[in-house]
Amino acid sequence: MTLLQLRVFVAAARLGSFTAAARALHMAQPTVSEVIRRLEDSYEIALFIRTGRRLVLTRAAEELLPLAEKAIAAAEEAERALKAVKSLDGGTATFGLLRNANYYSMADLLNNFHAQYPHVRLRVVGLNSVEVANMVRSGELEGGLVVLPLDPEGLRFTPLRRDEVLYASADPRHVAAPVTIADLADRDLVLYDAHYGWKDPTRRQLAERAQLEGVTLEARIEVEQSEAALSLVAAGAGDTFVSRAVVEHGSCPPGLHFASFSPPLYDTIALVQREGGSLSPATAELSRLARAMLAEQ
């Protein structure tokens, strides 16, 4: 059974005659009749009762008609998808970005994408990686950029790059040497991402280290934004940690000093999508550009 046979069958069934079907399909009437005859011969079953000037569907044809229409619709949708891949002249890209996306030139990513594909709609959500992963898992977003580790259930991760996490303090004595988990447990901490707390991927790595060392990490002050935490640290309220990308961006308050952890600690930035799912052409292209941009940094 071919798509041509299904298209001819549906046209004849809906229009009531081979002549009308031929006209609608821009085919010769004998060709339409031959296509239907071969379809009937293949399954040794009649699809139409020829009575008078109008075709009457047999029971077999009534069973086939909705299935044929679905098959044709699916084929047309597949054709539209392939054309969209080639032209990206429409559609919507739904994408999640990690909290510190601006420090990884993600604004440039969106500007470049829009310049290349001005007819594609963009829906970009910037949240903690925990929430981005949850939204991808639920289908609210197709994909996104996140920091690992995260709960892998129902998701597929593609690691793209690592960014070192640095300890930050206004007291140079606190960064005279690489900072251990024991050091961290003994100091006043000002931590960001208060809403997600120790579910945040970077905090989660530190909590796992603390558990192995048998110490407890607690925040003296918790705020939502890393910028607020860094301002408090600069004022002497305590110490924090921050990715190297933020430090090298040059937006940290003056008077801060930085050191590596012992052993070094890294955020792993990864693409995330649903396990077994596929991305729309627009989101797939946005993901490709994000991968290329991070590889260049």
XYZ file of C-alpha atoms in Angstrom:
297
model
C 0.000 0.000 0.000
C 1.450 3.335 -1.100
C 0.704 6.953 -0.247
C -0.415 7.471 -3.845
C -2.975 4.699 -3.472
C -4.205 6.156 -0.193
C -4.476 9.672 -1.645
C -6.466 8.407 -4.642
C -8.702 6.285 -2.412
C -9.458 9.176 -0.030
C -10.190 11.557 -2.898
C -12.568 9.059 -4.533
C -14.271 8.280 -1.217
C -14.772 11.928 -0.294
C -15.754 13.194 -3.759
C -17.916 10.230 -4.722
C -16.515 9.491 -8.189
C -13.309 8.624 -9.973
C -13.845 11.535 -12.340
C -14.009 14.071 -9.495
C -11.004 12.468 -7.776
C -9.008 12.640 -11.008
C -9.866 16.303 -11.400
C -8.858 17.112 -7.813
C -5.591 15.177 -8.091
C -4.755 16.433 -11.589
C -4.707 12.870 -12.898
C -6.414 11.098 -15.803
C -9.632 9.291 -14.855
C -8.397 5.915 -16.199
C -5.300 6.265 -14.005
C -7.446 6.768 -10.908
C -9.533 3.724 -11.793
C -6.382 1.638 -12.301
C -4.867 2.716 -8.959
C -8.044 1.681 -7.120
C -8.245 -1.596 -9.038
C -4.687 -2.534 -8.085
C -5.326 -1.642 -4.438
C -8.431 -3.835 -4.399
C -6.626 -6.684 -6.177
C -3.720 -6.532 -3.701
C -6.031 -7.288 -0.771
C -8.679 -9.210 -2.735
C -11.426 -6.969 -1.396
C -13.779 -4.406 -2.922
C -13.608 -0.828 -1.696
C -16.440 0.690 -3.720
C -19.809 -0.400 -5.036
C -20.325 1.172 -8.438
C -23.999 2.160 -8.520
C -25.216 4.789 -10.906
C -23.045 7.880 -10.999
C -21.838 7.842 -7.358
C -19.484 5.487 -5.549
C -20.699 3.770 -2.392
C -18.143 2.716 0.211
C -18.002 -0.907 1.281
C -17.462 -1.838 4.925
C -13.767 -2.334 4.185
C -13.565 1.178 2.720
C -15.302 2.668 5.751
C -12.689 1.008 7.983
C -9.827 2.162 5.775
C -10.906 5.778 5.269
C -10.014 7.288 8.697
C -6.741 5.348 8.787
C -5.835 6.504 5.290
C -6.561 10.116 6.225
C -4.312 9.821 9.305
C -1.503 8.309 7.222
C -1.741 11.109 4.659
C -1.794 13.760 7.401
C 1.283 12.198 9.022
C 3.110 12.158 5.698
C 2.259 15.815 5.110
C 3.462 16.702 8.605
C 6.719 14.860 7.957
C 7.139 16.778 4.695
C 6.566 20.085 6.484
C 9.132 19.109 9.148
C 11.763 18.298 6.523
C 11.116 21.566 4.735
C 11.368 23.395 8.066
C 14.752 21.785 8.714
C 15.960 23.142 5.404
C 14.529 26.629 5.644
C 13.657 27.233 9.327
C 11.034 29.630 8.075
C 8.745 29.188 11.052
C 8.091 27.199 14.193
C 9.026 27.844 17.792
C 12.186 27.104 19.745
C 11.512 26.464 23.450
C 14.701 26.446 25.485
C 15.840 26.789 29.078
C 18.997 28.568 30.195
C 21.027 28.123 33.354
C 20.967 30.908 35.917
C 24.312 32.504 34.917
C 23.655 32.290 31.172
C 24.699 35.894 30.546
C 28.232 35.093 31.662
C 28.484 32.505 28.868
C 27.443 34.908 26.067
C 23.958 33.439 25.793
C 22.530 36.837 24.852
C 24.769 36.698 21.786
C 23.437 33.217 21.069
C 19.840 34.445 20.985
C 20.710 37.531 18.944
C 22.591 35.430 16.374
C 19.760 32.904 16.133
C 17.147 35.601 15.647
C 19.284 37.333 13.002
C 19.590 34.085 11.032
C 16.003 32.894 11.522
C 13.836 35.976 12.050
C 10.573 34.076 11.440
C 11.178 31.529 14.196
C 9.541 32.322 17.537
C 11.748 32.059 20.613
C 10.561 31.104 24.095
C 13.599 31.127 26.376
C 13.292 30.597 30.127
C 16.149 31.457 32.502
C 16.002 29.536 35.776
C 18.043 27.426 38.142
C 19.187 24.245 36.393
C 16.939 22.162 38.666
C 13.858 23.923 37.305
C 15.059 23.843 33.691
C 15.481 20.064 33.988
C 12.015 19.695 35.523
C 10.421 21.718 32.707
C 12.182 19.640 30.053
C 11.104 16.441 31.821
C 7.464 17.594 31.847
C 7.553 18.670 28.205
C 7.054 22.362 28.923
C 10.459 22.991 27.341
C 12.060 20.938 24.574
C 15.635 21.392 25.732
C 18.028 23.638 27.565
C 21.425 24.302 29.065
C 21.966 23.165 32.645
C 24.696 22.632 35.207
C 25.252 19.064 36.388
C 24.712 17.017 38.514
C 20.927 16.689 38.253
C 18.366 13.934 38.645
C 18.724 11.966 35.356
C 15.278 10.324 35.362
C 13.637 10.733 31.955
C 16.407 12.999 30.646
C 19.421 12.785 28.387
C 22.439 15.021 29.040
C 25.201 15.999 26.615
C 28.139 17.576 28.510
C 29.628 20.546 26.648
C 32.230 22.195 28.869
C 33.514 22.557 32.415
C 33.875 25.793 34.343
C 35.885 25.920 37.563
C 34.097 27.022 40.714
C 36.174 29.447 42.804
C 36.012 30.422 46.461
C 35.439 34.164 47.003
C 36.284 36.242 50.058
C 37.082 39.822 51.027
C 39.710 38.464 53.446
C 42.927 37.603 51.573
C 43.903 35.189 54.373
C 40.933 32.989 53.428
C 42.294 32.483 49.900
C 45.985 32.156 50.642
C 45.783 28.463 49.763
C 43.296 26.175 48.013
C 40.155 25.909 50.121
C 39.124 22.552 51.604
C 35.692 21.384 52.655
C 36.857 21.647 56.288
C 37.731 25.294 55.668
C 34.287 25.857 54.176
C 32.555 24.309 57.181
C 34.391 26.645 59.565
C 33.505 29.896 57.784
C 30.491 32.172 57.509
C 28.928 31.502 54.135
C 26.809 33.784 51.979
C 25.096 31.557 49.419
C 22.842 32.307 46.464
C 19.990 30.300 44.877
C 18.146 30.356 48.188
C 14.962 28.931 46.659
C 16.597 25.685 45.545
C 19.094 25.505 48.390
C 21.171 22.336 48.448
C 19.363 20.954 45.383
C 21.306 23.483 43.304
C 23.956 21.496 41.329
C 26.996 23.403 42.620
C 25.819 23.286 46.220
C 24.980 19.618 45.717
C 28.597 18.845 44.799
C 29.849 20.625 47.911
C 27.285 18.868 50.114
C 28.432 15.489 48.782
C 32.044 16.360 49.578
C 31.043 17.500 53.057
C 29.193 14.237 53.655
C 32.290 12.243 52.730
C 34.391 14.390 55.086
C 31.870 14.101 57.909
C 31.273 17.858 58.185
C 28.207 20.055 57.779
C 27.864 23.113 55.561
C 25.459 25.853 56.600
C 24.748 29.285 55.188
C 24.855 32.340 57.407
C 23.005 34.340 54.736
C 21.066 33.042 51.739
C 19.971 35.217 48.826
C 18.583 34.469 45.396
C 21.031 36.188 43.052
C 24.788 35.606 42.838
C 25.294 39.365 42.387
C 23.682 40.016 45.771
C 25.836 37.345 47.419
C 29.013 38.852 45.967
C 28.032 42.320 47.186
C 27.523 40.977 50.706
C 30.880 39.195 50.575
C 32.581 42.415 49.455
C 31.014 44.115 52.487
C 32.544 41.494 54.799
C 29.385 39.529 55.613
C 31.008 36.194 54.820
C 32.446 34.150 51.944
C 30.895 32.465 48.911
C 31.771 30.578 45.733
C 31.302 31.598 42.121
C 32.125 30.225 38.677
C 35.276 31.380 36.923
C 33.126 32.716 34.062
C 31.558 35.230 36.460
C 34.977 36.288 37.784
C 36.463 36.697 34.311
C 33.417 38.642 33.162
C 34.697 41.527 35.276
C 31.403 42.229 37.019
C 32.441 41.244 40.552
C 32.609 44.025 43.171
C 36.086 45.382 43.953
C 37.972 44.067 46.964
C 37.248 40.364 46.401
C 39.886 37.656 46.335
C 39.565 34.199 44.818
C 41.072 30.744 45.208
C 40.507 27.255 43.869
C 39.035 24.478 45.957
C 41.083 21.482 47.046
C 40.535 19.341 45.075
C 39.353 21.660 42.270
C 35.584 21.916 41.821
C 33.909 22.242 38.422
C 30.472 23.020 37.073
C 29.698 20.842 34.063
C 27.482 22.626 31.549
C 25.333 20.291 29.460
C 22.524 20.229 26.955
C 19.409 18.483 28.263
C 16.427 16.984 26.460
C 13.894 14.295 27.211
C 15.106 10.718 26.967
C 13.827 9.192 23.742
C 12.390 12.503 22.543
C 13.286 14.514 19.477
C 13.767 18.252 19.128
C 11.831 20.420 16.727
C 13.974 21.802 13.881
C 14.080 25.242 15.509
C 15.137 23.982 18.948
C 17.628 21.563 17.398
C 19.267 24.447 15.549
C 19.351 26.607 18.678
C 20.981 23.691 20.533
C 23.550 23.321 17.768
C 24.467 27.002 17.937
C 24.717 26.852 21.751
C 27.077 23.871 21.497
C 29.256 25.694 18.965
C 29.359 28.906 21.010
C 30.355 27.142 24.237
C 33.031 25.168 22.385
C 34.627 28.437 21.268
C 34.864 29.887 24.795
